[in-house]
Coordinates of C-alpha atoms in Angstrom, one line a residue:
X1307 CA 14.2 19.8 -6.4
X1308 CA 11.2 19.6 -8.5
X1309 CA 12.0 20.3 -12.2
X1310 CA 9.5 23.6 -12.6
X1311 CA 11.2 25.4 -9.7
X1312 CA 14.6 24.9 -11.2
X1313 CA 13.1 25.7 -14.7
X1314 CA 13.7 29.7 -14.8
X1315 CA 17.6 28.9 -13.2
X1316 CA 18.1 26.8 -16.1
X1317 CA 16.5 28.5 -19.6
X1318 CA 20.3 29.1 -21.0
X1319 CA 20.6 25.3 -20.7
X1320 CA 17.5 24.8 -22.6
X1321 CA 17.0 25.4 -26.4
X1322 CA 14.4 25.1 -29.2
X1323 CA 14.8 25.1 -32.9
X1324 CA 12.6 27.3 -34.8
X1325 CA 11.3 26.7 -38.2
X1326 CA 14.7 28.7 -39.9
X1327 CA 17.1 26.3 -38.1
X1328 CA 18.2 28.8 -35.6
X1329 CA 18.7 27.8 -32.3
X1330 CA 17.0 30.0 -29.2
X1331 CA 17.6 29.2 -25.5
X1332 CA 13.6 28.9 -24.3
X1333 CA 12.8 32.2 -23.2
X1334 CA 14.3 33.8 -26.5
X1335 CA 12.1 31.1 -28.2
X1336 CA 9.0 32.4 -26.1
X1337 CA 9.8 36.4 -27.5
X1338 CA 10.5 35.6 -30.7
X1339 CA 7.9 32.9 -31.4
X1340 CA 5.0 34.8 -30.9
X1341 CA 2.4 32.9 -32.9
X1342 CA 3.3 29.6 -30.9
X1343 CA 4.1 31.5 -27.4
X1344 CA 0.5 30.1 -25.9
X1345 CA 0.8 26.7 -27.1
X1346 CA 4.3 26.5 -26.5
X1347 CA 3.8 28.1 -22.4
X1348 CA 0.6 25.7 -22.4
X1349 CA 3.1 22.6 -23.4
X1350 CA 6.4 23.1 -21.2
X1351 CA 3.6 24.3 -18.2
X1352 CA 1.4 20.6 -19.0
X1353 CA 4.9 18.7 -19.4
X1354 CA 6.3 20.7 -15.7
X1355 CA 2.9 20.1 -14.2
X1356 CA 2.8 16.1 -15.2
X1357 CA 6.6 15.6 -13.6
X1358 CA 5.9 17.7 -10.7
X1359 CA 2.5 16.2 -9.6
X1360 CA 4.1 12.9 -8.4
X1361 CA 2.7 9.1 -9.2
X1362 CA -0.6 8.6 -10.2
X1363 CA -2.9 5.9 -9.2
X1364 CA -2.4 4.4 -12.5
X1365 CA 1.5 4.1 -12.3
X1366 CA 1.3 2.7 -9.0
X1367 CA -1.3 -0.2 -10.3
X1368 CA 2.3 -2.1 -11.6
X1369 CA 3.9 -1.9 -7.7
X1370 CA 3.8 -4.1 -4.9
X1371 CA 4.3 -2.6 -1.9
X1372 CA 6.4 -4.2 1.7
X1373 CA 4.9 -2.5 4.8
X1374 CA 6.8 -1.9 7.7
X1375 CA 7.1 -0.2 11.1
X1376 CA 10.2 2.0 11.2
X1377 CA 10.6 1.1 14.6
X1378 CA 10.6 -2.0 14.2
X1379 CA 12.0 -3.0 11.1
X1380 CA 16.1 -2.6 11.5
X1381 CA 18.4 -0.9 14.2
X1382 CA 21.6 0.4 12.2
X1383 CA 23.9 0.4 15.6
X1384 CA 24.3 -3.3 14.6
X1385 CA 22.2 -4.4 17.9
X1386 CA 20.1 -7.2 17.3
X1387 CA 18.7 -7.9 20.6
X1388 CA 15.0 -8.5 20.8
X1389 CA 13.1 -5.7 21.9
X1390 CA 11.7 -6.2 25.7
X1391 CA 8.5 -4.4 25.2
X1392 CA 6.6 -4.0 22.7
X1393 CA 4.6 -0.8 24.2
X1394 CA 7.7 0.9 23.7
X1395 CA 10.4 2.3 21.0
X1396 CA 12.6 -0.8 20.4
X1397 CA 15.4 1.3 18.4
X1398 CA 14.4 1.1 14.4
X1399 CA 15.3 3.9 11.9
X1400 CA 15.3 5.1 8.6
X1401 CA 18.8 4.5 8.5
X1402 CA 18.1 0.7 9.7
X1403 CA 15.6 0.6 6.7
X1404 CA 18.7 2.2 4.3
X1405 CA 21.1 -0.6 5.2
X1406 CA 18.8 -3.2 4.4
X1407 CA 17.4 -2.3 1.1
X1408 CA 18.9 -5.0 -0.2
X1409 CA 16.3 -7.9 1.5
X1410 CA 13.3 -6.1 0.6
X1411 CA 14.9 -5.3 -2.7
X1412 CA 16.0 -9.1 -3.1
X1413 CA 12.2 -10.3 -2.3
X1414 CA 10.8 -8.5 -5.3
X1415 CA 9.3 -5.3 -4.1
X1416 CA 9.4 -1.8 -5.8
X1417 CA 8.1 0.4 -3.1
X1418 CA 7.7 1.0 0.8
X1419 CA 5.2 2.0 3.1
X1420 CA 7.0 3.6 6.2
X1421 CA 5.8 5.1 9.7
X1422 CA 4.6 8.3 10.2
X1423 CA 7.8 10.5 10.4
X1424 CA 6.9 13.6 12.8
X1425 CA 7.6 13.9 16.5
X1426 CA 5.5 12.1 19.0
X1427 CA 4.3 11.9 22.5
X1428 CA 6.3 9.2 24.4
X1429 CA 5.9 5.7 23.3
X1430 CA 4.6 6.9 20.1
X1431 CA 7.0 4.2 18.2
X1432 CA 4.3 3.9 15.8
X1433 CA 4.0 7.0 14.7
X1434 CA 0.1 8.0 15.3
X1435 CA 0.5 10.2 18.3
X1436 CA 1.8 13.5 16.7
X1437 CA 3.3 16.3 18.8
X1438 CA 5.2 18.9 16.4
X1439 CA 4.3 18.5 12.8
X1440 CA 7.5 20.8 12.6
X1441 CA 10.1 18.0 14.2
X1442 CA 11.2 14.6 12.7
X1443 CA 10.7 11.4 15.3
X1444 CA 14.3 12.1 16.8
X1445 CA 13.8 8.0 17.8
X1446 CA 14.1 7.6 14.1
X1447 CA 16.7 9.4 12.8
X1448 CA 17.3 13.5 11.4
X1449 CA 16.6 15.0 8.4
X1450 CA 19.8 13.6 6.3
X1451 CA 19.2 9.9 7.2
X1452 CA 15.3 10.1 6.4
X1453 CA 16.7 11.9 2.6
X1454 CA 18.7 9.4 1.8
X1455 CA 16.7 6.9 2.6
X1456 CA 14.1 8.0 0.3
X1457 CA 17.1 9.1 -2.6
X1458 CA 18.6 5.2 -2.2
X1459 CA 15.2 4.5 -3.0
X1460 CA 14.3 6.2 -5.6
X1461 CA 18.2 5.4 -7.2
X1462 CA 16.6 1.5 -7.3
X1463 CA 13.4 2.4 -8.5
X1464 CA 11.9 2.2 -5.2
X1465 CA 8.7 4.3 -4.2
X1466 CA 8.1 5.5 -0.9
X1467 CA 4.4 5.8 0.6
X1468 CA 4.3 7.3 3.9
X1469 CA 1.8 7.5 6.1
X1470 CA 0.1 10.2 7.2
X1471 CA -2.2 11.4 10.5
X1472 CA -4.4 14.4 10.1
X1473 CA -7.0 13.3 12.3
X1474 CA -5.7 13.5 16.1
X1475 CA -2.7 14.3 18.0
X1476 CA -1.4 12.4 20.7
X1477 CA -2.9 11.5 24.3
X1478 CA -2.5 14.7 26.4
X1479 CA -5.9 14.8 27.5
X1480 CA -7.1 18.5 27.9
X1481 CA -3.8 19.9 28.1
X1482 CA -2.5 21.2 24.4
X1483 CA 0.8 23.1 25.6
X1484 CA 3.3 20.4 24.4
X1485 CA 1.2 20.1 20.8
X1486 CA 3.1 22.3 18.1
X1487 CA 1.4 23.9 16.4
X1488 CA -1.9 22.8 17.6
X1489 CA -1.6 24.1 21.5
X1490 CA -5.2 25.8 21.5
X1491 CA -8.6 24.0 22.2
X1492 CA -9.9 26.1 19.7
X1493 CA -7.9 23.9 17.4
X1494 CA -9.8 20.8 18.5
X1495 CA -13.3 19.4 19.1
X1496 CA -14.9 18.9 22.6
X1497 CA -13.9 16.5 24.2
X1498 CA -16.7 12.9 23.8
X1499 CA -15.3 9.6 22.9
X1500 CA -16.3 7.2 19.8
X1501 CA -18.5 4.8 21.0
X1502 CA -18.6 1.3 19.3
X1503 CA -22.7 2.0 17.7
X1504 CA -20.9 4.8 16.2
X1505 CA -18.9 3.3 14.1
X1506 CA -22.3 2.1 12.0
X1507 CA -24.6 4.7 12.9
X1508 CA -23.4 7.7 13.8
X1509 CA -21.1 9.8 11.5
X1510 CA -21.1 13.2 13.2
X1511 CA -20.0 11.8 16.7
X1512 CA -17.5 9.5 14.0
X1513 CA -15.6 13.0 12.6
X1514 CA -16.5 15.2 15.9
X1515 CA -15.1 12.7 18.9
X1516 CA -12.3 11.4 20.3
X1517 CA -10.6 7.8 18.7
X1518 CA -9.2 5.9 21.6
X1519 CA -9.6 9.3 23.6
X1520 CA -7.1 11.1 21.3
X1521 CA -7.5 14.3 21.2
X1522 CA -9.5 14.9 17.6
X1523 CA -8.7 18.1 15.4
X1524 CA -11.1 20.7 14.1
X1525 CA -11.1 20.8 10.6
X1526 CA -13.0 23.6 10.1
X1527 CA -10.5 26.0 12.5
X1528 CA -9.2 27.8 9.2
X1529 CA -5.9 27.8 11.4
X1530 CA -5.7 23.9 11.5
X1531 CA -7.7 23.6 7.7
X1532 CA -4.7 25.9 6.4
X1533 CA -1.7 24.3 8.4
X1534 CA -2.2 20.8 7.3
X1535 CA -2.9 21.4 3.8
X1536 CA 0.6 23.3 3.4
X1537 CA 2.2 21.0 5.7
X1538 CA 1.8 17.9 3.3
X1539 CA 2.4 20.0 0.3
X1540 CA 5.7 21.0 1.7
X1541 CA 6.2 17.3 3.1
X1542 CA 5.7 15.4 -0.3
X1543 CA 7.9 18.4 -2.4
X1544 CA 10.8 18.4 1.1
X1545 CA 11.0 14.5 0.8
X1546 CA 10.1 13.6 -3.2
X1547 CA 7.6 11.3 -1.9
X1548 CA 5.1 9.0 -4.5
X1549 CA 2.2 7.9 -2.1
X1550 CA 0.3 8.3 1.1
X1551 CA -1.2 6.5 3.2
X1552 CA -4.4 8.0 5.0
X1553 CA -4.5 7.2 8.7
X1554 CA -8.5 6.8 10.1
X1555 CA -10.0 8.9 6.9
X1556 CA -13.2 7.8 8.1
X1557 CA -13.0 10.1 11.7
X1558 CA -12.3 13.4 9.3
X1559 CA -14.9 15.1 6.8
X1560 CA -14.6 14.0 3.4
X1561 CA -14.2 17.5 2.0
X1562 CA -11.3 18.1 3.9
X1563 CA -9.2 15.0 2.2
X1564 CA -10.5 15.9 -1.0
X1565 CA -8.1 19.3 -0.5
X1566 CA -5.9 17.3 1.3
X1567 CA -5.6 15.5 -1.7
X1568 CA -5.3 18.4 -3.8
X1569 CA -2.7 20.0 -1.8
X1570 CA -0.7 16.7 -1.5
X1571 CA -1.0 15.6 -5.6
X1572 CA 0.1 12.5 -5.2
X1573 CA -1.7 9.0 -5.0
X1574 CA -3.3 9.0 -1.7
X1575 CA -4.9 5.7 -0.2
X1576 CA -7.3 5.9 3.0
X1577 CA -7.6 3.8 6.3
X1578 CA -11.2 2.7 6.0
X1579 CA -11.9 0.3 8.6
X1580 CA -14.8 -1.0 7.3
X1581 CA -16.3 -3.8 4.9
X1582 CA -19.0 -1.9 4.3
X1583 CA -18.8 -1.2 0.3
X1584 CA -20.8 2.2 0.2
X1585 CA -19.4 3.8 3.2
X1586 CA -15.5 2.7 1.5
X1587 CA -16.5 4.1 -1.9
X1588 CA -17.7 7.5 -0.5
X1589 CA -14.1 8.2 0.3
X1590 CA -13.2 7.2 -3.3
X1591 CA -13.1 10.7 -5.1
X1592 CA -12.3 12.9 -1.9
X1593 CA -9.1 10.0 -1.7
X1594 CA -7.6 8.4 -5.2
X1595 CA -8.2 4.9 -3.3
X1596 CA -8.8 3.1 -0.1
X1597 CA -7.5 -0.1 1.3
X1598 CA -10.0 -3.3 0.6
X1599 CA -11.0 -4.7 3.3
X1600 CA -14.2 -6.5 2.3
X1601 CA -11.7 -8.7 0.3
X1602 CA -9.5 -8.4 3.2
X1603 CA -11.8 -10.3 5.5
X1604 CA -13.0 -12.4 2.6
X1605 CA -9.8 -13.9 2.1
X1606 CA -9.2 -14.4 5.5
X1607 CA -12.6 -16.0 6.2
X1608 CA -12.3 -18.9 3.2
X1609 CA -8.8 -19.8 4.3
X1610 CA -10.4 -20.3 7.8
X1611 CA -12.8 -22.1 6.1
X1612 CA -15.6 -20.2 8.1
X1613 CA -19.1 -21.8 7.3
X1614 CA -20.2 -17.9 6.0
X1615 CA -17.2 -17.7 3.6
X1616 CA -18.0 -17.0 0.0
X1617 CA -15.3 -15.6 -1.9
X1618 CA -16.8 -15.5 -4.9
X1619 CA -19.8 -13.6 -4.2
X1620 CA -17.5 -11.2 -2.0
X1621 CA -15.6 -10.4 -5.1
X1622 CA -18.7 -10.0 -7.0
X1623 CA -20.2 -7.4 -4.1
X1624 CA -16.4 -5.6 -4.0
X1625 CA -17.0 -5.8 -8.3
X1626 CA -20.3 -4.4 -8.7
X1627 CA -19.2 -1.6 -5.5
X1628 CA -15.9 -0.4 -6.8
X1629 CA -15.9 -0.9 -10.6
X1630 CA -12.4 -0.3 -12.0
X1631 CA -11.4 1.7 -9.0
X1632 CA -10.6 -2.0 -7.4
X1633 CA -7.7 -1.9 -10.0
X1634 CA -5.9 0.8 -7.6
X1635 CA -7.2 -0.6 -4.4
X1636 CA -4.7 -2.3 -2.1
X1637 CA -5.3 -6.0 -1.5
X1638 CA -3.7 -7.1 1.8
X1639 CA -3.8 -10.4 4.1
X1640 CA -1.9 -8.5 7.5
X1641 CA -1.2 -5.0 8.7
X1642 CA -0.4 -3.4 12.1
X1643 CA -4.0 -3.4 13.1
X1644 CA -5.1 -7.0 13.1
X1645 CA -3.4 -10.2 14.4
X1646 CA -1.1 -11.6 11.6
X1647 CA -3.0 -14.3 9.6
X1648 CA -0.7 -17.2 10.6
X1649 CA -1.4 -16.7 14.3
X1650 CA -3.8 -19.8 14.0
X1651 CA -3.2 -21.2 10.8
X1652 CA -0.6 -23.7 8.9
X1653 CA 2.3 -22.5 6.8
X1654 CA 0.7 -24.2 3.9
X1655 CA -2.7 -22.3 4.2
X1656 CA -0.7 -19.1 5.1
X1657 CA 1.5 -19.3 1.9
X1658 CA -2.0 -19.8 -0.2
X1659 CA -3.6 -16.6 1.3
X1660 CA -0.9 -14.5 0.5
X1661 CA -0.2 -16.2 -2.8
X1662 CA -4.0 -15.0 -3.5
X1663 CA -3.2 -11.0 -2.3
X1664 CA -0.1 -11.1 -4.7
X1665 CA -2.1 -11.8 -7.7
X1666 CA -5.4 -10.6 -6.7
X1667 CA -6.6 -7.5 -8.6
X1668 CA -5.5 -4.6 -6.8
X1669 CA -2.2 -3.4 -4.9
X1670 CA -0.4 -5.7 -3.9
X1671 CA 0.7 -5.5 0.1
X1672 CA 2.9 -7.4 1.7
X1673 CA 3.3 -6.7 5.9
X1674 CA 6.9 -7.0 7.2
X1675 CA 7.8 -10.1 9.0
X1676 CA 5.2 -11.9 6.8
X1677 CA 7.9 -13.1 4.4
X1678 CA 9.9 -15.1 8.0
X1679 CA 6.4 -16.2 9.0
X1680 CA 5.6 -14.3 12.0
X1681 CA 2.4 -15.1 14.0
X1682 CA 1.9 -12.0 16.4
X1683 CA -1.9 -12.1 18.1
X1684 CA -3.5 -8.3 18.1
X1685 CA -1.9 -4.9 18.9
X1686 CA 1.4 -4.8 20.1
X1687 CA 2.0 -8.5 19.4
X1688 CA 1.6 -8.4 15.6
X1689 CA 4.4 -5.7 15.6
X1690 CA 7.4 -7.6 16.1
X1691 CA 11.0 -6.5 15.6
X1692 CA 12.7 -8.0 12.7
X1693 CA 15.9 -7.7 13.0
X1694 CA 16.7 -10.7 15.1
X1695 CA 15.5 -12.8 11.5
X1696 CA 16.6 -11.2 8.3
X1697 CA 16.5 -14.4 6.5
X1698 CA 16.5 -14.1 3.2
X1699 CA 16.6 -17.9 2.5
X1700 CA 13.3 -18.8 4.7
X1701 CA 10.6 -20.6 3.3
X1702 CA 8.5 -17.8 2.7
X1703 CA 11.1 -15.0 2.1
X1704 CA 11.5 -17.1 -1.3
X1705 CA 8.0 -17.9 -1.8
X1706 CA 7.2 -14.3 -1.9
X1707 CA 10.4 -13.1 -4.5
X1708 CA 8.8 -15.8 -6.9
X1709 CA 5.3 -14.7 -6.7
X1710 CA 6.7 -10.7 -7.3
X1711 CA 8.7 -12.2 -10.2
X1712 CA 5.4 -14.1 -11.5
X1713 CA 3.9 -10.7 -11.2
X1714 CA 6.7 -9.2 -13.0
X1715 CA 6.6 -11.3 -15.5
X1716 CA 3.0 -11.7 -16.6
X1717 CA 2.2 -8.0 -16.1
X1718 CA -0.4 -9.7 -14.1
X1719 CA -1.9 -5.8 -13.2
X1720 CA -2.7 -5.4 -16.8
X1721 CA -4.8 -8.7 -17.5
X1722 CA -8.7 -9.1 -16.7
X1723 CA -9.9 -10.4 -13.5
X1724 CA -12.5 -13.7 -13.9
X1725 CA -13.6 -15.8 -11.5
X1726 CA -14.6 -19.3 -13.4
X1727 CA -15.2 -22.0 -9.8
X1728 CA -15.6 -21.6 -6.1
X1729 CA -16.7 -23.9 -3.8
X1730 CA -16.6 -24.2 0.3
X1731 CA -12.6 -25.8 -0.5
X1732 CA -11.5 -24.4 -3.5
X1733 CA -11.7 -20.8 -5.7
X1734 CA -10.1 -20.4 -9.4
X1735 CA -9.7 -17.7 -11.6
X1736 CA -8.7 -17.1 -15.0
X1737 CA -6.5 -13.4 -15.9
X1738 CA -6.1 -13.9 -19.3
X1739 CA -3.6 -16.6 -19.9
X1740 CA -3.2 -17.2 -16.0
X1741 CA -5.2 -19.9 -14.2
X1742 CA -4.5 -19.2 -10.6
X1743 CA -6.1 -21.9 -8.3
X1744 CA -6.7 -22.2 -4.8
X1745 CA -7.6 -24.6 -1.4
X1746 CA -8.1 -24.1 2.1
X1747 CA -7.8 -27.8 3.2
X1748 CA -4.5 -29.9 4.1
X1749 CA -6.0 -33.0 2.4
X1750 CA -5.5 -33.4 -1.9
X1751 CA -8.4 -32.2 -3.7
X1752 CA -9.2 -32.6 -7.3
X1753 CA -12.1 -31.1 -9.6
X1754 CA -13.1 -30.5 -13.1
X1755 CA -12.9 -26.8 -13.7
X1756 CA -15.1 -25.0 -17.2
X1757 CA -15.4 -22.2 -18.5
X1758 CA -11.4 -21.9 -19.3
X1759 CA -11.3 -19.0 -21.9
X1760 CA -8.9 -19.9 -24.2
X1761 CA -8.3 -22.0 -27.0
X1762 CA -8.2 -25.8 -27.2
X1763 CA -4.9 -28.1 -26.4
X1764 CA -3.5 -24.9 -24.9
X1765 CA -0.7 -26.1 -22.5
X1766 CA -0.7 -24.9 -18.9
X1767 CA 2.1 -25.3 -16.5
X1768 CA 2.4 -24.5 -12.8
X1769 CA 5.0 -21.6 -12.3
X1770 CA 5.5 -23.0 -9.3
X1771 CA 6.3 -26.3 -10.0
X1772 CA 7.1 -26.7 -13.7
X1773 CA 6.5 -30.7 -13.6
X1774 CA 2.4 -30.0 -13.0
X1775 CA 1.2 -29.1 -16.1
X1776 CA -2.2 -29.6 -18.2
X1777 CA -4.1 -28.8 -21.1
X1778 CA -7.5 -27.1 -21.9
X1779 CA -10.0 -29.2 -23.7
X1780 CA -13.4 -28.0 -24.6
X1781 CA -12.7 -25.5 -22.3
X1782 CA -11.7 -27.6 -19.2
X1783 CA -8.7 -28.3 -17.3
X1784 CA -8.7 -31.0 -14.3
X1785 CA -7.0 -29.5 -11.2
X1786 CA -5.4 -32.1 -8.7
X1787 CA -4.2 -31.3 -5.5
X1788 CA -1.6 -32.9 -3.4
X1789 CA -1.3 -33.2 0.5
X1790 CA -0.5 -29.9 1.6
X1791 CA -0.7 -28.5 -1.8
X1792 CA -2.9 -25.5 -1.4
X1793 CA -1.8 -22.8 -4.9
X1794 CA -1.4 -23.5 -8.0
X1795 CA -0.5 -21.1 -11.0
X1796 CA -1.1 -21.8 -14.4
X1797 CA 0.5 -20.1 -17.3
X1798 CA 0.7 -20.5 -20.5
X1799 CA 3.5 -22.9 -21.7
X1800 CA 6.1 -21.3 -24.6
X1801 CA 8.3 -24.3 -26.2
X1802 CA 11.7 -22.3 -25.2
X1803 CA 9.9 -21.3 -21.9
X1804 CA 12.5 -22.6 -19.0
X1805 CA 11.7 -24.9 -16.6
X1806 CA 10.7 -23.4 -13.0
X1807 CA 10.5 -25.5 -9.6
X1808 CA 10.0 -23.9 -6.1
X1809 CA 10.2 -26.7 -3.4
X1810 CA 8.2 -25.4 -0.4
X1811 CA 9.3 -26.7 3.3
X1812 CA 5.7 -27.8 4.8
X1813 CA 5.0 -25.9 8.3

């Protein structure tokens, strides 16, 4: 229960000590203190308000977030056979998730991104094919599961994002008699389907037809404006959730999230589909944030070493685009939607691109199965159960705790973001006292990097191998790279500072 609706229930409990030393519950306060009654109302309303309102986009800077697919994530009838087809619900739940807090606890990670959570067509594991915003996905679990899911959470200082669909229903075609509340066609567009030029050049037919023929809501139906704005109000205040996630922002009019927003207050993060800079930062304003994916396929592209890939002057475009809004933008090498990084890359090169999304500027997000090295191809193949490999002493399940625990540490959210040498094999930057270096080939590299910001004979030592250190002079620092060695991550040395190692098995 949020504290302001509890407030009036609880004034006995609540006191205030006037100037003579007397002490008044609140409301007696309020009557006698008459000078100070506005301030005093203005204050306790301000304070109620702040508590209420959920996390802001600044709080939620400091958290790296573990996607997952409820479905897919962990049964909790102890069943850990592999799921047959992947077109189809393969038996996760939010009680699954609630058992296993511990592994995505244990690799570092302060909050969750989970499925949509309201009913569905059939085979709408994934959530995106609503059917009655007034039922819970049965498939997942009830009402008293999905709570104390989120209250184990929250108990380890574990935010929940949840992602949300306000765009479409799910694929009935013309027939709207099984879609609750939404059973009119008044309540959606006619019926035309996105077409691929659209996607560049045509906003109208973008927000007015169908997305992989689903059946696209009319936002300006007041009946479907009104419903969906009180819906996630009551969904955030039923379930004490801290974030959402905006499912295909782009395919709904930007005046309608900006009251969506409103309605929801709490930190809300769009599905932009696009590298296009302009088009993402419209949404920036009607949305507190949307996922980067110009850096997204940046990152991508210089571990492929594709001849067009410049990371440095994509971070420069995404810099210049975004401003300090790229502080609260989440930074991401996987998701549901593309095939999984490692489907055609080494372990090495894998571990290097996600090293770079965990200490990028932005949100950190990491996509389930990333941390047991999954290598799915596209849609349904990059959503694999996971239950068949909890391992939490893989390779990359440890790699991944001690990158959240060099975030941890270093704050690294707070320091400044400068990129000092890129070439077509190798990109460094400097945050602060934190040198974080990077390759895309298997074979040792070495290079002379300048323009180090900090003081001379300053030592440097790799967190992730405490035996690599080295020390700025006039500026410089020489970087050598070993076979296979592909991220490196300088800090700054203290004389009673432990000593780390990670040893990495090469794959």
């Amino acid at each position: 229960m949020c504290i302001r609706d509890s407030i009036y229930t609880r004034s006995a409990e609540l006191s205030y000590l006037n100037k003579k030393g007397y002490l008044y519950t609140v409301a007696t306060a309020l009557r006698v203190q008459f000078k100070w009654n506005n301030m005093l109302i203005y204050l306790v309303v301000l304070v109620l308000a702040n508590v209420c309102a959920g996390r802001s986009k600044e709080e939620w800077k400091s958290r790296t977030v573990y996607q997952l697919l409820t479905d897919r994530f962990a049964r909790s009838n102890g069943d850990k056979a592999s799921c047959h087809d992947l077109r189809k619900y393969c038996g996760g739940t939010w009680r699954g998730i609630l058992e296993n807090l511990d592994y995505i606890e244990g690799m570092g990670f302060d909050a969750i991104w989970i499925s949509p959570i309201v009913d569905n067509t059939p085979d709408g594991y994934h959530g995106y094919w609503a059917r009655d915003w007034n039922r819970l996905n049965e498939h997942f679990g009830d009402e008293t599961s999905l709570k104390e899911l989120i209250n184990e959470c929250h108990r380890r200082d574990i935010w929940v994002m949840m992602d949300i669909v306000a765009n479409h229903v799910g694929p009935v075609g013309l027939n709207f008699s099984t879609i609750k509340p939404f059973d009119s066609p008044s309540h959606y567009h006619e019926p035309c389907d996105i077409e691929e030029t659209d996607f560049e050049t045509n906003q109208w037919r973008m927000e007015n037809c169908r997305l992989a023929g689903l059946p696209d809501l009319n936002h300006e139906n007041p009946f479907v404006r009104e419903y969906l704005l009180k819906w996630v109000k009551d969904i955030v205040k039923r379930y004490e959730l801290d974030g959402l996630r905006i499912d295909t922002a782009p395919h709904t009019p930007r005046e309608f999230w900006s009251e969506y927003t409103r309605s929801a207050r709490v930190f809300t993060v769009g599905e932009v589909f696009n590298s296009r800079i302009d088009f993402l930062k419209s949404y920036i304003g009607p949305l507190d944030s949307v996922l980067n994916y110009p850096y997204f396929f940046a990152i991508r592209d210089f571990f492929r070493q594709l001849p067009s890939a410049n990371l440095w002057l994509s971070y420069k475009q995404v810099e210049q685009g975004f401003g300090d809004e790229l502080d609260f933008m989440p930074i991401f090498l996987n998701n549901h939607d593309n095939p999984r990084f490692k489907q055609n890359i080494n372990g090495d090169l894998n571990r290097a691109a996600l090293a770079l999304s965990l200490v990028g500027r932005g949100i950190a997000i990491v996509y389930y199965g990333d941390e047991q090295e999954y290598s799915g191809g596209a849609d349904p193949h990059n959503r694999e159960e996971l239950w068949t490999k909890l391992d939490t002493s893989s390779t990359n399940y440890q790699f991944i705790k001690t990158l959240n625990k060099f975030r941890k540490e270093t704050k690294i959210w707070n320091t400044k973001y400068k990129q000092i040498m890129f070439d077509e094999h190798m990109y460094v930057v400097q945050r602060d006292t934190i040198i974080a270096a990077f390759t895309n080939t298997e074979g040792p590299q070495s290079r002379e990097v300048s323009n180090i910001d900090m003081p001379n004979n300053t030592k440097l030592c790799n967190y992730l191998n405490s035996n690599d250190c080295v020390s700025v002079i006039d500026k410089k620092i020489f970087l050598n790279f070993g076979q296979s060695e592909n991220v490196k991550l300088y800090v700054r040395r203290k004389s009673n500072a432990p000593a780390i190692s990670l040893t990495l098995s090469h794959s």
